[in-house]
mmCIF file of N, CA and C in Angstrom:
data_model
loop_
_atom_site.group_PDB
_atom_site.id
_atom_site.type_symbol
_atom_site.label_atom_id
_atom_site.label_comp_id
_atom_site.label_asym_id
_atom_site.label_seq_id
_atom_site.Cartn_x
_atom_site.Cartn_y
_atom_site.Cartn_z
ATOM 1 N N MET X 1 0.710 -1.192 -0.176
ATOM 2 C CA MET X 1 0.200 0.205 0.003
ATOM 3 C C MET X 1 1.177 1.211 -0.005
ATOM 4 N N THR X 2 0.715 2.234 -0.784
ATOM 5 C CA THR X 2 1.159 3.202 -0.566
ATOM 6 C C THR X 2 0.634 4.606 -0.247
ATOM 7 N N ASP X 3 1.512 5.434 0.210
ATOM 8 C CA ASP X 3 1.045 6.377 1.133
ATOM 9 C C ASP X 3 0.617 7.566 -0.057
ATOM 10 N N SER X 4 -0.921 8.144 0.191
ATOM 11 C CA SER X 4 -1.245 8.867 -0.703
ATOM 12 C C SER X 4 -1.256 10.417 -0.062
ATOM 13 N N PRO X 5 -1.126 11.689 -0.572
ATOM 14 C CA PRO X 5 -1.121 13.040 0.128
ATOM 15 C C PRO X 5 -2.066 13.055 1.117
ATOM 16 N N ALA X 6 -3.588 12.416 1.338
ATOM 17 C CA ALA X 6 -4.617 12.626 2.055
ATOM 18 C C ALA X 6 -4.189 12.070 3.745
ATOM 19 N N ASP X 7 -3.156 10.855 3.113
ATOM 20 C CA ASP X 7 -3.120 10.241 4.588
ATOM 21 C C ASP X 7 -1.905 10.844 5.265
ATOM 22 N N ASP X 8 -1.387 12.135 4.535
ATOM 23 C CA ASP X 8 0.181 12.655 5.494
ATOM 24 C C ASP X 8 -0.324 13.705 6.190
ATOM 25 N N PRO X 9 -0.323 13.448 7.611
ATOM 26 C CA PRO X 9 -0.673 14.182 8.546
ATOM 27 C C PRO X 9 0.077 15.863 8.778
ATOM 28 N N TYR X 10 1.167 16.210 8.136
ATOM 29 C CA TYR X 10 1.713 17.259 7.745
ATOM 30 C C TYR X 10 1.730 18.007 6.738
ATOM 31 N N PRO X 11 1.302 19.252 7.042
ATOM 32 C CA PRO X 11 1.285 20.246 5.135
ATOM 33 C C PRO X 11 2.178 20.518 5.017
ATOM 34 N N PRO X 12 2.568 20.552 3.345
ATOM 35 C CA PRO X 12 3.964 20.568 2.798
ATOM 36 C C PRO X 12 4.976 21.470 3.360
ATOM 37 N N THR X 13 4.763 22.376 4.017
ATOM 38 C CA THR X 13 5.013 23.829 4.522
ATOM 39 C C THR X 13 5.684 22.998 5.607
ATOM 40 N N VAL X 14 5.396 22.099 6.438
ATOM 41 C CA VAL X 14 6.196 21.206 7.588
ATOM 42 C C VAL X 14 7.036 20.326 7.454
ATOM 43 N N ARG X 15 7.007 20.026 6.405
ATOM 44 C CA ARG X 15 7.984 18.737 5.725
ATOM 45 C C ARG X 15 9.217 19.433 4.935
ATOM 46 N N GLY X 16 10.364 18.651 5.312
ATOM 47 C CA GLY X 16 11.514 19.216 5.001
ATOM 48 C C GLY X 16 11.900 18.069 4.475
ATOM 49 N N TYR X 17 13.557 18.221 3.898
ATOM 50 C CA TYR X 17 14.135 16.907 3.269
ATOM 51 C C TYR X 17 14.317 16.400 4.431
ATOM 52 N N ARG X 18 14.494 16.525 5.241
ATOM 53 C CA ARG X 18 14.745 15.452 6.598
ATOM 54 C C ARG X 18 13.368 15.232 7.195
ATOM 55 N N GLY X 19 12.088 15.233 6.692
ATOM 56 C CA GLY X 19 11.040 14.825 7.006
ATOM 57 C C GLY X 19 10.237 15.530 7.817
ATOM 58 N N PRO X 20 9.866 15.425 8.529
ATOM 59 C CA PRO X 20 8.608 16.306 9.174
ATOM 60 C C PRO X 20 9.384 17.365 10.306
ATOM 61 N N THR X 21 8.442 18.469 10.421
ATOM 62 C CA THR X 21 9.762 19.406 11.607
ATOM 63 C C THR X 21 8.574 20.071 12.173
ATOM 64 N N PRO X 22 7.587 19.472 12.738
ATOM 65 C CA PRO X 22 6.697 20.351 13.349
ATOM 66 C C PRO X 22 7.279 20.833 14.665
ATOM 67 N N HIS X 23 8.169 20.377 15.397
ATOM 68 C CA HIS X 23 8.784 20.841 16.500
ATOM 69 C C HIS X 23 9.609 22.427 16.028
ATOM 70 N N LEU X 24 10.244 22.471 14.666
ATOM 71 C CA LEU X 24 10.815 23.478 14.042
ATOM 72 C C LEU X 24 10.095 24.509 14.020
ATOM 73 N N HIS X 25 9.024 24.359 12.972
ATOM 74 C CA HIS X 25 7.809 25.220 12.548
ATOM 75 C C HIS X 25 7.482 25.605 14.287
ATOM 76 N N GLU X 26 7.028 24.912 15.011
ATOM 77 C CA GLU X 26 6.493 26.074 16.324
ATOM 78 C C GLU X 26 7.353 26.492 16.817
ATOM 79 N N GLU X 27 8.586 26.299 16.802
ATOM 80 C CA GLU X 27 9.537 27.079 17.847
ATOM 81 C C GLU X 27 9.600 28.386 16.900
ATOM 82 N N ALA X 28 9.596 28.677 15.203
ATOM 83 C CA ALA X 28 9.554 29.454 14.602
ATOM 84 C C ALA X 28 8.435 30.664 14.474
ATOM 85 N N LEU X 29 7.405 29.834 14.653
ATOM 86 C CA LEU X 29 6.152 30.885 15.106
ATOM 87 C C LEU X 29 6.276 31.430 16.524
ATOM 88 N N ARG X 30 6.768 30.510 17.592
ATOM 89 C CA ARG X 30 6.775 31.294 18.959
ATOM 90 C C ARG X 30 7.933 32.536 18.737
ATOM 91 N N LEU X 31 8.913 32.416 17.882
ATOM 92 C CA LEU X 31 9.956 33.289 17.530
ATOM 93 C C LEU X 31 9.214 34.728 17.262
ATOM 94 N N ARG X 32 8.334 34.303 15.985
ATOM 95 C CA ARG X 32 8.261 35.659 15.504
ATOM 96 C C ARG X 32 7.278 36.347 16.549
ATOM 97 N N ARG X 33 6.051 35.442 16.911
ATOM 98 C CA ARG X 33 5.110 36.206 18.008
ATOM 99 C C ARG X 33 6.261 37.151 18.927
ATOM 100 N N ARG X 34 7.343 36.583 19.326
ATOM 101 C CA ARG X 34 7.761 37.637 20.215
ATOM 102 C C ARG X 34 8.844 38.502 19.232
ATOM 103 N N GLY X 35 8.380 38.703 18.038
ATOM 104 C CA GLY X 35 8.979 39.858 17.151
ATOM 105 C C GLY X 35 10.435 39.564 16.561
ATOM 106 N N CYS X 36 10.870 38.432 16.750
ATOM 107 C CA CYS X 36 12.262 38.360 15.956
ATOM 108 C C CYS X 36 11.656 38.115 14.499
ATOM 109 N N THR X 37 12.867 38.909 13.839
ATOM 110 C CA THR X 37 12.670 38.743 12.306
ATOM 111 C C THR X 37 12.948 37.717 11.342
ATOM 112 N N VAL X 38 12.786 37.421 10.316
ATOM 113 C CA VAL X 38 12.897 36.012 9.972
ATOM 114 C C VAL X 38 14.350 35.567 9.713
ATOM 115 N N PRO X 39 15.698 36.607 9.336
ATOM 116 C CA PRO X 39 16.820 35.917 9.606
ATOM 117 C C PRO X 39 17.063 35.478 10.912
ATOM 118 N N GLU X 40 16.577 36.172 11.729
ATOM 119 C CA GLU X 40 16.944 36.166 13.310
ATOM 120 C C GLU X 40 16.432 34.595 13.432
ATOM 121 N N ILE X 41 15.243 34.464 13.095
ATOM 122 C CA ILE X 41 14.253 32.897 13.349
ATOM 123 C C ILE X 41 14.963 31.523 12.773
ATOM 124 N N ALA X 42 15.415 32.296 11.514
ATOM 125 C CA ALA X 42 16.302 30.894 10.759
ATOM 126 C C ALA X 42 17.595 30.582 10.963
ATOM 127 N N LYS X 43 18.359 31.158 11.649
ATOM 128 C CA LYS X 43 19.745 31.233 12.500
ATOM 129 C C LYS X 43 19.298 30.484 13.784
ATOM 130 N N ARG X 44 18.211 30.611 14.432
ATOM 131 C CA ARG X 44 18.178 30.230 15.601
ATOM 132 C C ARG X 44 17.617 29.096 15.528
ATOM 133 N N VAL X 45 16.490 28.504 14.560
ATOM 134 C CA VAL X 45 15.533 27.330 14.188
ATOM 135 C C VAL X 45 16.629 26.495 13.777
ATOM 136 N N GLY X 46 17.535 27.097 12.728
ATOM 137 C CA GLY X 46 18.746 26.085 12.064
ATOM 138 C C GLY X 46 18.094 25.485 10.595
ATOM 139 N N VAL X 47 17.406 26.492 10.033
ATOM 140 C CA VAL X 47 16.930 26.259 8.771
ATOM 141 C C VAL X 47 16.904 27.497 7.682
ATOM 142 N N ALA X 48 16.751 27.155 6.413
ATOM 143 C CA ALA X 48 16.763 28.571 5.628
ATOM 144 C C ALA X 48 16.111 29.678 5.885
ATOM 145 N N ARG X 49 16.370 31.070 5.333
ATOM 146 C CA ARG X 49 15.689 31.667 5.575
ATOM 147 C C ARG X 49 14.488 32.144 5.125
ATOM 148 N N SER X 50 14.214 31.149 3.694
ATOM 149 C CA SER X 50 13.255 30.872 3.045
ATOM 150 C C SER X 50 12.150 30.310 3.403
ATOM 151 N N THR X 51 12.563 29.358 4.161
ATOM 152 C CA THR X 51 11.660 28.070 5.052
ATOM 153 C C THR X 51 10.968 28.998 6.068
ATOM 154 N N ALA X 52 11.943 29.734 6.781
ATOM 155 C CA ALA X 52 11.229 30.628 7.996
ATOM 156 C C ALA X 52 10.014 31.257 7.694
ATOM 157 N N TYR X 53 10.694 31.881 6.349
ATOM 158 C CA TYR X 53 9.673 32.816 5.734
ATOM 159 C C TYR X 53 8.464 32.127 5.220
ATOM 160 N N GLN X 54 8.609 31.337 5.123
ATOM 161 C CA GLN X 54 7.276 30.543 4.162
ATOM 162 C C GLN X 54 6.648 29.994 5.471
ATOM 163 N N TRP X 55 7.129 29.889 6.869
ATOM 164 C CA TRP X 55 6.204 29.077 7.999
ATOM 165 C C TRP X 55 5.941 30.565 8.772
ATOM 166 N N VAL X 56 6.338 32.016 8.657
ATOM 167 C CA VAL X 56 5.702 32.815 9.440
ATOM 168 C C VAL X 56 5.257 33.887 8.728
ATOM 169 N N ARG X 57 5.107 33.913 7.537
ATOM 170 C CA ARG X 57 4.767 34.882 6.779
ATOM 171 C C ARG X 57 3.298 35.395 6.766
ATOM 172 N N HIS X 58 2.729 34.513 7.465
ATOM 173 C CA HIS X 58 1.043 35.004 7.841
ATOM 174 C C HIS X 58 1.189 35.734 8.880
ATOM 175 N N LEU X 59 2.055 35.668 10.344
ATOM 176 C CA LEU X 59 2.648 36.544 11.210
ATOM 177 C C LEU X 59 2.874 37.894 10.979
ATOM 178 N N PRO X 60 2.184 39.179 11.222
ATOM 179 C CA PRO X 60 3.244 40.590 11.309
ATOM 180 C C PRO X 60 3.960 40.567 12.565
ATOM 181 N N ILE X 61 5.113 41.111 11.965
ATOM 182 C CA ILE X 61 6.206 41.500 13.350
ATOM 183 C C ILE X 61 5.821 42.435 14.004
ATOM 184 N N ASP X 62 6.125 42.261 15.404
ATOM 185 C CA ASP X 62 5.802 43.161 16.566
ATOM 186 C C ASP X 62 6.801 43.562 16.789
ATOM 187 N N LEU X 63 6.749 45.614 16.495
ATOM 188 C CA LEU X 63 8.150 46.035 16.643
ATOM 189 C C LEU X 63 8.001 46.509 18.086
ATOM 190 N N ASP X 64 6.990 46.258 18.836
ATOM 191 C CA ASP X 64 7.391 46.950 19.988
ATOM 192 C C ASP X 64 7.434 45.531 21.283
ATOM 193 N N SER X 65 7.606 44.511 20.569
ATOM 194 C CA SER X 65 7.977 43.146 21.587
ATOM 195 C C SER X 65 9.586 43.223 21.922
ATOM 196 N N GLU X 66 10.109 43.137 22.692
ATOM 197 C CA GLU X 66 11.441 42.723 23.641
ATOM 198 C C GLU X 66 12.401 41.791 22.951
ATOM 199 N N GLY X 67 12.008 40.914 21.956
ATOM 200 C CA GLY X 67 12.825 39.607 21.116
ATOM 201 C C GLY X 67 13.033 40.647 19.815
ATOM 202 N N SER X 68 12.721 41.654 19.226
ATOM 203 C CA SER X 68 12.726 42.478 18.082
ATOM 204 C C SER X 68 13.802 43.560 18.481
ATOM 205 N N GLY X 69 15.114 43.405 17.546
ATOM 206 C CA GLY X 69 16.051 44.428 17.660
ATOM 207 C C GLY X 69 15.944 45.401 16.484
ATOM 208 N N LEU X 70 14.665 45.741 16.330
ATOM 209 C CA LEU X 70 13.984 46.538 15.300
ATOM 210 C C LEU X 70 13.503 47.317 16.059
ATOM 211 N N VAL X 71 14.030 49.080 15.686
ATOM 212 C CA VAL X 71 13.123 50.151 15.959
ATOM 213 C C VAL X 71 12.749 50.971 15.333
ATOM 214 N N GLY X 72 11.468 51.088 15.205
ATOM 215 C CA GLY X 72 10.933 51.686 14.042
ATOM 216 C C GLY X 72 10.891 51.231 12.717
ATOM 217 N N GLY X 73 11.183 49.789 12.783
ATOM 218 C CA GLY X 73 11.426 49.415 11.082
ATOM 219 C C GLY X 73 12.589 48.740 10.758
ATOM 220 N N ARG X 74 13.002 48.862 9.891
ATOM 221 C CA ARG X 74 14.163 48.472 9.600
ATOM 222 C C ARG X 74 15.660 48.654 10.125
ATOM 223 N N THR X 75 16.659 47.931 10.315
ATOM 224 C CA THR X 75 17.795 48.650 10.540
ATOM 225 C C THR X 75 18.408 49.048 9.359
ATOM 226 N N PRO X 76 19.395 50.209 9.656
ATOM 227 C CA PRO X 76 20.053 50.847 9.043
ATOM 228 C C PRO X 76 21.304 50.206 8.055
ATOM 229 N N ARG X 77 21.405 50.357 6.976
ATOM 230 C CA ARG X 77 22.654 49.635 6.358
ATOM 231 C C ARG X 77 24.055 50.639 6.566
ATOM 232 N N ARG X 78 24.820 49.704 6.564
ATOM 233 C CA ARG X 78 26.056 50.248 6.931
ATOM 234 C C ARG X 78 27.027 50.607 5.912
#
């Protein structure tokens, strides 16, 4: 018997080449709710920035949060 996509308990955005990663996905969501940026989330969770973005794109960043290193928007380039 082959597995069909309907039998898969994890949506495609939570599955990586290493298999299902729901614990990493939940950690990324928690960090975003605390105000972390996508690059910060990617580094802390250990995934690509594109993966982190896919996981948290539906959550707006909270600039008033303590976890955010941002003040009033993007940090200036040097």
